[in-house]
Coordinates of C-alpha atoms in Angstrom, one line a residue:
M1 CA 29.0 22.1 -32.6
L2 CA 26.9 19.4 -34.7
I3 CA 23.8 19.5 -33.9
A4 CA 20.1 17.4 -34.5
M5 CA 16.7 18.1 -34.4
T6 CA 13.3 17.1 -35.5
G7 CA 10.6 20.0 -36.0
A8 CA 12.8 22.9 -38.3
N9 CA 9.6 23.5 -40.5
G10 CA 7.3 23.9 -37.5
L11 CA 6.8 27.2 -35.9
L12 CA 9.1 25.9 -32.4
G13 CA 11.5 24.4 -34.4
R14 CA 12.4 26.9 -37.3
N15 CA 12.8 30.0 -34.0
L16 CA 15.0 27.0 -32.5
L17 CA 17.7 25.9 -35.7
L18 CA 17.9 30.8 -36.1
E19 CA 18.5 30.5 -32.6
I20 CA 20.9 28.3 -33.8
I21 CA 22.0 30.1 -36.6
K22 CA 22.6 33.1 -34.1
Q23 CA 24.7 32.4 -31.4
N24 CA 27.3 31.0 -34.5
Y25 CA 26.7 33.1 -37.6
K26 CA 30.3 34.2 -36.7
N27 CA 31.8 30.5 -36.9
L28 CA 29.7 29.0 -39.2
S29 CA 32.5 27.3 -39.7
D30 CA 32.4 25.0 -37.5
L31 CA 28.6 24.2 -37.4
E32 CA 26.9 21.8 -38.7
V33 CA 22.3 21.4 -39.1
F34 CA 21.4 17.3 -39.5
V35 CA 17.8 18.2 -39.8
F36 CA 15.1 15.3 -40.1
G37 CA 11.2 15.8 -41.4
R38 CA 10.0 14.6 -44.5
S39 CA 10.1 16.2 -47.6
T40 CA 6.7 16.6 -50.0
N41 CA 5.4 15.8 -53.2
S42 CA 6.6 20.0 -55.2
E43 CA 9.5 20.2 -52.1
T44 CA 12.9 18.5 -50.8
L45 CA 13.1 18.7 -47.1
H46 CA 16.3 20.6 -47.8
K47 CA 14.4 23.6 -49.8
R48 CA 11.5 23.7 -47.6
I49 CA 14.6 24.4 -45.4
I50 CA 16.2 26.9 -47.4
G51 CA 13.3 28.8 -47.7
I52 CA 12.8 29.1 -44.2
L53 CA 15.9 30.7 -43.4
S54 CA 16.0 32.8 -46.8
E55 CA 13.0 34.7 -45.5
E56 CA 14.0 34.9 -41.6
A57 CA 17.7 34.7 -41.0
F58 CA 18.9 38.3 -42.2
D59 CA 15.3 39.7 -39.9
Y60 CA 16.1 37.4 -36.6
I61 CA 20.0 37.5 -36.6
N62 CA 19.9 41.6 -37.4
D63 CA 23.9 42.0 -38.3
K64 CA 23.3 44.8 -40.3
D65 CA 27.5 43.9 -41.6
V66 CA 26.1 39.8 -42.4
E67 CA 25.4 39.6 -46.7
K68 CA 22.6 37.5 -46.5
D69 CA 23.0 35.6 -50.4
E70 CA 26.7 34.5 -49.1
L71 CA 24.4 33.8 -45.4
I72 CA 22.5 31.5 -46.9
K73 CA 25.1 29.9 -49.3
I74 CA 27.3 29.0 -47.0
L75 CA 23.9 28.1 -43.7
S76 CA 22.9 25.8 -47.5
E77 CA 26.2 23.7 -47.7
K78 CA 26.4 23.4 -43.8
I79 CA 22.5 21.6 -43.1
K80 CA 22.3 17.8 -44.3
C81 CA 18.3 16.6 -44.4
F82 CA 17.2 12.8 -44.1
E83 CA 14.3 11.7 -44.9
F84 CA 11.8 10.6 -41.4
N85 CA 7.7 10.6 -41.2
L86 CA 7.1 10.1 -38.4
G87 CA 4.7 7.4 -37.1
E88 CA 4.8 5.4 -40.6
P89 CA 5.3 2.6 -40.1
S90 CA 8.2 2.4 -42.7
N91 CA 9.7 4.9 -41.0
K92 CA 13.2 4.2 -40.1
V93 CA 16.8 6.2 -40.9
S94 CA 18.4 4.2 -44.3
E95 CA 21.3 1.6 -43.6
D96 CA 24.4 5.1 -45.8
D97 CA 22.1 7.7 -43.6
L98 CA 22.9 5.8 -40.5
K99 CA 26.8 5.7 -41.5
K100 CA 26.3 9.6 -42.0
L101 CA 24.9 10.0 -38.0
S102 CA 27.2 7.5 -36.4
S103 CA 30.7 8.6 -37.8
K104 CA 30.6 12.4 -36.1
E105 CA 29.9 13.1 -32.5
I106 CA 26.2 15.1 -32.3
D107 CA 26.5 17.5 -29.5
F108 CA 22.7 18.4 -29.3
F109 CA 19.9 16.1 -30.5
F110 CA 16.9 17.6 -30.6
H111 CA 13.9 15.8 -30.6
V112 CA 11.2 19.7 -31.4
A113 CA 8.9 18.0 -34.1
S114 CA 4.5 16.4 -32.7
L115 CA 1.3 17.0 -33.9
T116 CA -1.7 19.8 -31.8
D117 CA -4.9 19.1 -31.9
F118 CA -7.0 19.6 -29.0
R119 CA -10.1 18.2 -30.8
D120 CA -10.9 14.7 -29.5
G121 CA -12.2 12.5 -32.0
E122 CA -10.9 9.2 -32.8
L123 CA -9.4 9.6 -35.5
V124 CA -7.8 12.6 -34.4
K125 CA -6.5 10.5 -31.3
A126 CA -5.2 8.4 -33.9
R127 CA -3.9 11.1 -35.4
L128 CA -2.3 11.9 -32.0
E129 CA -1.6 8.7 -31.4
K130 CA 0.5 7.7 -34.2
T131 CA 3.0 10.6 -34.4
N132 CA 3.5 11.7 -30.5
I133 CA 4.1 8.7 -29.5
I134 CA 5.1 6.4 -32.2
G135 CA 6.5 8.8 -33.7
T136 CA 9.3 9.8 -30.8
N137 CA 9.8 5.7 -29.8
Q138 CA 10.8 5.6 -34.0
V139 CA 13.1 8.7 -32.9
L140 CA 14.7 7.1 -29.2
E141 CA 14.9 3.2 -31.6
S142 CA 16.9 5.7 -33.6
L143 CA 19.5 6.8 -30.7
P144 CA 22.1 4.2 -30.4
K145 CA 22.4 3.9 -33.8
M146 CA 24.7 7.5 -33.6
N147 CA 26.5 9.1 -31.0
I148 CA 25.0 11.4 -29.3
K149 CA 25.5 13.6 -26.1
E150 CA 22.6 15.4 -24.9
F151 CA 19.2 13.9 -25.8
A152 CA 16.5 17.0 -25.4
H153 CA 12.8 16.7 -26.3
V154 CA 10.3 19.2 -27.1
S155 CA 6.8 18.1 -24.4
S156 CA 4.5 21.0 -23.2
A157 CA 3.4 21.7 -19.8
Y158 CA -0.1 20.9 -20.5
V159 CA 0.9 17.2 -19.5
C160 CA -0.2 17.9 -15.6
G161 CA -3.3 17.7 -17.1
A162 CA -5.9 20.3 -15.7
K163 CA -4.5 19.7 -11.9
S164 CA -4.2 23.3 -10.7
G165 CA -1.9 25.2 -8.2
K166 CA 1.4 24.4 -7.6
V167 CA 2.7 22.1 -10.3
D168 CA 6.4 21.0 -10.3
P169 CA 8.6 20.0 -14.0
N170 CA 8.6 16.8 -13.5
Y171 CA 5.5 15.6 -12.4
I172 CA 4.0 12.9 -14.2
D173 CA 0.1 11.3 -13.3
F174 CA -1.5 9.3 -16.0
N175 CA -4.7 8.7 -13.7
Q176 CA -5.1 12.7 -13.6
K177 CA -7.8 14.2 -15.6
F178 CA -7.1 15.4 -19.1
R179 CA -9.5 18.3 -21.1
N180 CA -8.1 16.2 -24.7
P181 CA -6.3 13.3 -26.3
Y182 CA -2.6 15.8 -26.9
E183 CA -2.0 15.6 -23.3
M184 CA -2.4 12.2 -23.1
T185 CA -0.4 11.6 -25.7
K186 CA 2.9 14.4 -25.2
L187 CA 3.0 13.3 -21.5
K188 CA 2.8 10.0 -22.6
A189 CA 5.8 10.1 -25.0
E190 CA 7.8 12.7 -22.4
H191 CA 7.7 8.9 -20.1
N192 CA 8.8 7.2 -22.8
V193 CA 11.7 9.6 -23.9
R194 CA 12.4 9.6 -19.6
T195 CA 12.6 5.6 -20.0
F196 CA 14.6 4.9 -22.8
C197 CA 17.3 7.6 -22.3
S198 CA 17.7 6.2 -18.5
K199 CA 17.6 2.7 -19.8
N200 CA 20.0 3.3 -22.0
S201 CA 22.0 5.3 -20.1
I202 CA 21.2 8.7 -22.8
K203 CA 21.7 12.4 -21.7
F204 CA 18.5 14.0 -21.9
K205 CA 16.4 17.2 -21.1
I206 CA 13.0 17.7 -21.2
F207 CA 11.2 20.6 -21.7
R208 CA 7.9 21.9 -21.2
P209 CA 6.1 25.2 -22.6
S210 CA 3.8 26.5 -22.1
T211 CA 1.2 28.3 -25.0
I212 CA 3.0 29.6 -27.5
C213 CA 2.8 32.6 -29.8
G214 CA 4.7 35.1 -32.1
R215 CA 8.1 36.8 -31.2
L216 CA 8.4 39.5 -29.4
I217 CA 12.6 39.5 -29.2
E218 CA 13.3 39.5 -32.8
N219 CA 13.0 41.4 -36.1
R220 CA 9.7 39.9 -36.8
I221 CA 8.2 40.5 -34.2
G222 CA 4.6 38.9 -33.6
A223 CA 6.3 36.2 -36.7
T224 CA 5.1 32.9 -36.7
P225 CA 4.1 30.4 -39.0
K226 CA 0.9 29.2 -37.7
F227 CA -2.1 30.4 -35.9
D228 CA -3.7 28.2 -33.3
V229 CA -4.2 27.5 -30.2
F230 CA -5.6 31.0 -28.7
Y231 CA -5.2 32.5 -32.3
S232 CA -8.1 29.7 -33.6
W233 CA -10.3 31.5 -31.0
A234 CA -9.8 34.6 -33.2
A235 CA -10.7 32.8 -37.0
F236 CA -13.5 30.6 -35.7
F237 CA -15.6 34.8 -34.6
L238 CA -13.4 35.9 -38.6
R239 CA -14.6 33.2 -40.3
Y240 CA -18.3 33.9 -39.1
K241 CA -18.1 37.1 -40.2
E242 CA -16.8 35.6 -43.7
K243 CA -19.9 34.3 -43.5
V244 CA -22.4 36.9 -42.2
L245 CA -20.6 39.7 -44.9
A246 CA -20.8 37.6 -48.0
G247 CA -17.8 38.9 -49.1
K248 CA -20.3 42.5 -49.5
S249 CA -16.9 43.9 -47.6
D250 CA -13.9 44.0 -45.6
V251 CA -14.1 41.3 -43.1
F252 CA -11.5 43.2 -40.7
D253 CA -12.6 46.4 -41.3
T254 CA -17.3 45.4 -41.4
P255 CA -17.8 45.6 -37.6
I256 CA -21.0 43.1 -36.3
D257 CA -22.9 42.5 -33.7
V258 CA -23.1 39.0 -32.1
S259 CA -25.3 37.7 -29.0
L260 CA -22.6 35.5 -27.0
R261 CA -22.7 35.1 -23.1
F262 CA -18.4 34.1 -22.9
Y263 CA -17.7 32.1 -20.0
F264 CA -14.6 31.7 -18.7
S265 CA -13.0 31.9 -15.1
P266 CA -12.0 35.7 -13.5
T267 CA -9.0 35.2 -11.4
G268 CA -7.7 32.6 -14.4
G269 CA -5.9 33.3 -17.1
L270 CA -3.2 31.9 -19.9
N271 CA 0.4 31.0 -20.6
I272 CA 1.7 32.6 -22.5
V273 CA 5.5 31.9 -23.5
P274 CA 6.9 34.1 -27.1
V275 CA 8.2 31.5 -29.5
D276 CA 11.8 33.2 -30.3
F277 CA 12.3 33.3 -26.1
V278 CA 11.7 29.3 -26.1
A279 CA 14.3 29.1 -28.5
K280 CA 16.4 31.3 -27.5
F281 CA 16.1 29.2 -23.8
I282 CA 16.2 26.1 -25.1
Y283 CA 19.4 26.4 -26.8
Q284 CA 20.7 28.1 -23.0
A285 CA 19.7 25.0 -20.9
S286 CA 21.4 23.5 -23.3
I287 CA 25.2 24.4 -24.2
Q288 CA 25.3 25.3 -20.1
Q289 CA 25.2 21.6 -19.1
N290 CA 22.3 22.7 -16.6
R291 CA 21.9 19.9 -13.9
N292 CA 18.3 20.3 -14.5
Q293 CA 17.4 17.6 -16.3
S294 CA 13.4 19.3 -16.4
Y295 CA 11.8 22.3 -17.3
H296 CA 8.6 24.5 -17.9
I297 CA 9.4 27.3 -20.2
C298 CA 6.4 29.7 -19.1
N299 CA 5.8 33.3 -18.4
D300 CA 5.9 33.6 -14.7
E301 CA 2.7 35.0 -14.9
E302 CA -0.9 34.4 -16.7
V303 CA -2.0 36.8 -18.8
P304 CA -6.2 37.2 -17.2
H305 CA -8.8 35.7 -20.1
E306 CA -10.5 39.0 -20.4
L307 CA -7.8 40.9 -21.1
Y308 CA -6.4 38.6 -24.8
T309 CA -10.0 37.4 -25.6
S310 CA -11.3 41.2 -25.6
L311 CA -8.4 42.5 -27.1
M312 CA -9.1 40.0 -30.1
L313 CA -12.3 40.8 -29.7
K314 CA -11.0 44.8 -30.2
T315 CA -9.3 42.9 -33.6
V316 CA -11.5 41.5 -35.7
N317 CA -14.2 43.7 -34.8
V318 CA -16.9 42.2 -32.8
N319 CA -19.3 43.1 -30.3
G320 CA -21.8 41.8 -29.0
V321 CA -19.7 39.9 -26.8
K322 CA -20.5 39.6 -22.8
N323 CA -18.5 37.7 -20.1
V324 CA -20.2 35.7 -18.1
Y325 CA -18.8 33.3 -15.4
S326 CA -21.3 30.4 -14.9
R327 CA -21.4 28.7 -18.0
P328 CA -25.1 29.9 -19.6
T329 CA -27.9 27.2 -20.4
D330 CA -30.7 28.2 -22.4
L331 CA -28.6 29.1 -25.2
N332 CA -29.2 30.8 -28.3
Q333 CA -28.1 29.6 -31.8
F334 CA -25.1 31.6 -32.0
E335 CA -24.2 30.4 -28.6
A336 CA -25.4 27.3 -29.7
F337 CA -23.3 26.6 -32.6
Y338 CA -19.7 28.2 -30.4
Y339 CA -20.1 25.9 -27.2
K340 CA -20.4 23.4 -29.4
T341 CA -16.7 23.9 -31.7
V342 CA -14.4 26.5 -30.3
G343 CA -15.8 26.8 -27.9
K344 CA -15.6 23.3 -26.3
I345 CA -12.0 23.2 -27.2
F346 CA -11.0 26.6 -24.8
T347 CA -13.6 26.1 -22.1
P348 CA -11.5 23.8 -20.7
Y349 CA -9.3 25.4 -20.9
I350 CA -10.3 29.2 -19.3
T351 CA -13.0 27.8 -16.7
Q352 CA -10.1 26.2 -14.0
D353 CA -8.3 27.5 -11.8
P354 CA -4.5 28.6 -12.0
I355 CA -2.0 26.4 -12.4
L356 CA 1.5 27.9 -11.1
F357 CA 4.4 25.9 -13.0
D358 CA 7.5 25.9 -11.2
L359 CA 9.7 27.6 -13.0
N360 CA 13.8 27.5 -10.1
S361 CA 15.0 25.2 -12.6
T362 CA 14.1 27.7 -16.0
R363 CA 15.5 30.7 -13.2
E364 CA 18.4 28.8 -13.4
V365 CA 19.0 29.4 -16.8
C366 CA 17.8 32.4 -17.5
A367 CA 19.6 33.8 -14.9
N368 CA 23.4 32.3 -15.5
A369 CA 22.4 33.7 -19.9
N370 CA 21.0 37.2 -18.9
L371 CA 17.7 35.5 -19.9
F372 CA 14.0 37.6 -20.1
C373 CA 11.2 36.1 -20.9
P374 CA 8.5 39.3 -22.3
K375 CA 5.8 40.0 -20.2
I376 CA 3.2 40.2 -21.6
D377 CA 0.6 42.9 -21.4
E378 CA -1.8 44.9 -23.0
A379 CA 1.0 46.4 -25.5
A380 CA 2.7 43.4 -26.3
F381 CA -0.1 41.4 -26.6
T382 CA -1.7 43.9 -29.4
E383 CA 2.0 43.8 -31.3
I384 CA 1.3 40.1 -31.4
M385 CA -2.2 41.0 -33.6
K386 CA -0.9 43.0 -34.9
Y387 CA 1.0 40.6 -37.0
A388 CA -1.6 37.8 -37.0
K389 CA -3.8 40.8 -38.8
T390 CA -1.6 40.7 -41.7
K391 CA -1.7 36.9 -41.8
S392 CA -5.4 37.6 -42.0
F393 CA -4.7 35.2 -39.2
G394 CA -3.3 32.6 -41.7
G395 CA -7.0 33.1 -44.1
F396 CA -9.0 31.4 -41.9
N397 CA -7.1 28.2 -42.2
I398 CA -9.4 26.5 -38.9
K399 CA -11.7 22.9 -39.7
K400 CA -15.5 24.2 -40.0
E401 CA -16.5 22.2 -37.1
S402 CA -13.3 22.4 -34.8
L403 CA -9.2 24.9 -34.7
N404 CA -7.3 21.6 -35.5
T405 CA -3.7 22.6 -34.5
V406 CA -0.9 20.9 -36.9

């Protein structure tokens, strides 16, 4: 099996790569992976990928008969890396690399890489368009020069924008209300994939995951390299605590009280799905050659806003938050800061009516693979928080006036 992919160093990409390895590690002689991405000033792309596998592959495979050093040695030879910096004007696959790529039939090309940022400034919008739209177009333009059997594009369940009620996995409406430029750029990118592949007779699949969290199936439970989206909501309070405590006491152990009326919908929730389930689903839908073309990768049930936010507040040891079901107007100083920053980003998601993602095509794949999506209940979300706490929610690595998720 020959796989090509972008985004292998990101949250979903690395888990997809790990899942591919897990499903094929007993017969690695038949596996080859082409990874498209960029090197940094300090590390080559190949070194970055092998570093990830050295840290995570042994736990993910979870087979005591596997010899770690030997596994990494083989994988180092089986993974070929190609420089590809999404959105850059000069970005293109070199002629030498194209010769290598076109000489073999690629079974699946997974385009996973993208930029996630829920802010709405002009600079952010430009960066989103550069990576998500222009970058995806660059990937598409390279496809006819390769020998690819199937192309898979990772979109987002939230390309439906602010629509509530039942949503089909093929639903596209550019005239709907979008909560931020991110949703619009992901929809444009997906639409471009559908149009380009149909025009050029390239077989393709569209995967629309909802809000992705750390692992809940494979080791290490809760593991994630990124602490964005709902994690950033908790990180907001940690940063505030860090400022208030000024290093005088432990930011997790020391409780503080805040004066915040927290506005959300009591009937709604957040659809959260574990990253390892998403990776397993994408792999299974591809190798099954499932007849469907579009899939929502979502949980059967939303996690009530009151449940997961209360568990996050408990984890970060913050008291004084009062739940309200209409937006307060006479804001105190802390509330004004909250609704200007993190509240501005998340309030549109936590105040709308429930979104009912159609999962018929998803259930078909899961039934054939005997694959089940873990339910995100109190116990599961507590495990997610335990891991996040061990990593200090990424060291509160968010910008002061935003929750940037790259």
